[in-house]
Amino acid sequence: DTVTINSGVTLTINTANASCSSLSIGSGSGTATLRFATSGNPKLTVANNITVGNSGAANRVGAITFTSGSTLICGKDVIHGTTGNQASVIDMTAGGTFIIGDDLTVSSTGAIWTPGLGTVELKGTNSFPAIYSSFNNLTINGSYTNVGTLTVGGALTGTGRLTQRSNAALNIGSTSTITSLIATANPNTVNYTGAAQTVKPIVYNNLGLSGSGKKTLTGVSTINGNLTTAGTVTATNEANFVIGGNLTVGYGTIMMMGGFNFTVNGNTAIDNTGILGCQNAGGNKTFNGDVAINSGGNWNVTVDEDFTFGGSYHKDGNHMSTGWGTYRFVGIGKTFTGNQNLSFPPVTIDGTYTNFGLFSVYGEFQGTGAFIQGANSTLNLLSSYPTIAGLVADIYPNTINYN
């Protein structure tokens, strides 16, 4: 049967097997409410549409209030109002489960959605209406598209597909085991914001790692845009790893380069108290853009690992390399700058670089390129005689120390 809850009426579901053909909540002036009992795991199954709030006037209000353990199953569409600005309220503050078989539609400008502790399961094919920007637990067993900012504080699960559109942002606060997450649109961003999360192994455009604890990157290999860390997270690449855009190691975070290829095609910035480190030799470490160790930032390499740089190198923070790998610089018209000593093991210059600060080499200083001493710069050669093809030191004043 079709059930209509009139205004001024509250219908309480207190059984585990209630059902109807369709449900309309709100008729006439006032508020109509569907609520669930607080015990007994009450459940209502609606075979067709559920309409919350009725057309015609702003005061034709419909409301659904879930309780912990309650379940509402809608076989087809859930419709917030039909036209106008009548209020339509769905409140899952206390929890419960809401299963929607088809579309989730918002026609009322007065619609209100409160995710609370609830779990929502979506089976249809749709995009998220603007008010549905936040969920606790979200299960997608259909195909949904995110066109704005979507936050899932709990688990993102399901056998279906979630697609990120251009300029969309997805914030995941817990686990992400959904079968298909498509996040390649340019630009879009997926942020893992919880504690000790496993990052889903897919291709990302922009990827953010924030919150706390270890972010496990098993199988994650391609980020076409930017990678940004924030909070107190730690992460290590566990496969060959390519960042197509920029890498930002944020305040208080640790990004470790594992024993695989690690490539950054854009610029790299290490912020105050951030650490970019390497404790596992293996693979090629390549930074094609500029590298900036900002004040308080830390570059920390403790193994014999080779690095290749294609951009300028700036150091206002800390640069520690206790291993004996070679630092190779291949950029053209690039610079060494900063207010701290740039101290390297063996250095190969195969591009052209101008030094504007304090540059120290305690291994071989070689290469087919040119190293140019800028005004007021200092070069400390702490080991073997330099065999670099071009060493230009005629600009006044500059100093070269052979130690």
Short mmCIF file of N, CA and C in Angstrom, two decimals, residues 1 3 11-21 34-37 39-47 69-73:
data_model
loop_
_atom_site.label_atom_id
_atom_site.label_comp_id
_atom_site.label_asym_id
_atom_site.label_seq_id
_atom_site.Cartn_x
_atom_site.Cartn_y
_atom_site.Cartn_z
N ASP A 1 0.83 -1.19 0.00
CA ASP A 1 0.00 0.00 0.00
C ASP A 1 0.87 1.26 0.00
N VAL A 3 1.60 4.74 1.72
CA VAL A 3 1.40 5.31 3.05
C VAL A 3 1.74 6.79 3.01
N LEU A 11 4.88 8.72 13.06
CA LEU A 11 4.73 7.28 12.91
C LEU A 11 6.02 6.62 13.39
N THR A 12 5.88 5.71 14.37
CA THR A 12 7.04 5.02 14.94
C THR A 12 7.06 3.58 14.46
N ILE A 13 8.20 3.17 13.89
CA ILE A 13 8.38 1.78 13.45
C ILE A 13 9.00 1.02 14.61
N ASN A 14 8.27 0.00 15.10
CA ASN A 14 8.74 -0.77 16.26
C ASN A 14 8.76 -2.26 15.99
N THR A 15 8.80 -2.61 14.70
CA THR A 15 8.85 -4.02 14.32
C THR A 15 9.96 -4.21 13.30
N ALA A 16 10.40 -5.43 13.14
CA ALA A 16 11.51 -5.70 12.23
C ALA A 16 11.06 -6.07 10.83
N ASN A 17 9.76 -6.03 10.55
CA ASN A 17 9.29 -6.47 9.24
C ASN A 17 8.20 -5.57 8.66
N ALA A 18 8.24 -4.28 8.97
CA ALA A 18 7.26 -3.35 8.41
C ALA A 18 7.56 -3.12 6.93
N SER A 19 6.50 -2.89 6.12
CA SER A 19 6.71 -2.66 4.70
C SER A 19 5.53 -1.90 4.12
N CYS A 20 5.78 -1.24 2.97
CA CYS A 20 4.73 -0.57 2.23
C CYS A 20 5.20 -0.39 0.79
N SER A 21 4.29 0.02 -0.08
CA SER A 21 4.63 0.20 -1.49
C SER A 21 5.39 1.50 -1.72
N LEU A 34 8.64 10.38 10.49
CA LEU A 34 8.84 8.94 10.58
C LEU A 34 10.01 8.72 11.52
N ARG A 35 9.80 7.92 12.56
CA ARG A 35 10.88 7.63 13.48
C ARG A 35 10.90 6.14 13.77
N PHE A 36 11.99 5.71 14.40
CA PHE A 36 12.16 4.30 14.70
C PHE A 36 12.30 4.11 16.21
N ALA A 37 11.82 2.97 16.68
CA ALA A 37 11.95 2.65 18.10
C ALA A 37 13.43 2.50 18.45
N SER A 39 14.75 0.25 20.36
CA SER A 39 15.14 -1.13 20.65
C SER A 39 14.46 -2.06 19.65
N GLY A 40 14.98 -3.28 19.56
CA GLY A 40 14.34 -4.27 18.71
C GLY A 40 14.78 -4.27 17.26
N ASN A 41 15.76 -3.45 16.89
CA ASN A 41 16.23 -3.38 15.51
C ASN A 41 15.10 -3.20 14.51
N PRO A 42 14.34 -2.13 14.65
CA PRO A 42 13.19 -1.92 13.76
C PRO A 42 13.63 -1.70 12.32
N LYS A 43 12.79 -2.20 11.37
CA LYS A 43 13.11 -2.08 9.95
C LYS A 43 11.85 -1.82 9.15
N LEU A 44 11.97 -0.88 8.21
CA LEU A 44 10.88 -0.57 7.28
C LEU A 44 11.41 -0.72 5.87
N THR A 45 10.70 -1.48 5.04
CA THR A 45 11.04 -1.65 3.64
C THR A 45 9.98 -0.99 2.78
N VAL A 46 10.41 -0.04 1.93
CA VAL A 46 9.51 0.67 1.02
C VAL A 46 9.88 0.25 -0.39
N ALA A 47 8.96 -0.37 -1.10
CA ALA A 47 9.27 -0.97 -2.40
C ALA A 47 9.59 0.08 -3.46
N GLY A 69 20.60 0.85 15.31
CA GLY A 69 20.03 -0.46 15.01
C GLY A 69 18.86 -0.44 14.07
N SER A 70 18.36 0.74 13.70
CA SER A 70 17.22 0.83 12.80
C SER A 70 17.67 0.73 11.34
N THR A 71 16.73 0.31 10.47
CA THR A 71 17.02 0.17 9.05
C THR A 71 15.84 0.67 8.23
N LEU A 72 16.15 1.46 7.22
CA LEU A 72 15.14 1.91 6.26
C LEU A 72 15.64 1.55 4.88
N ILE A 73 14.82 0.75 4.14
CA ILE A 73 15.18 0.32 2.80
C ILE A 73 14.22 0.96 1.81
#
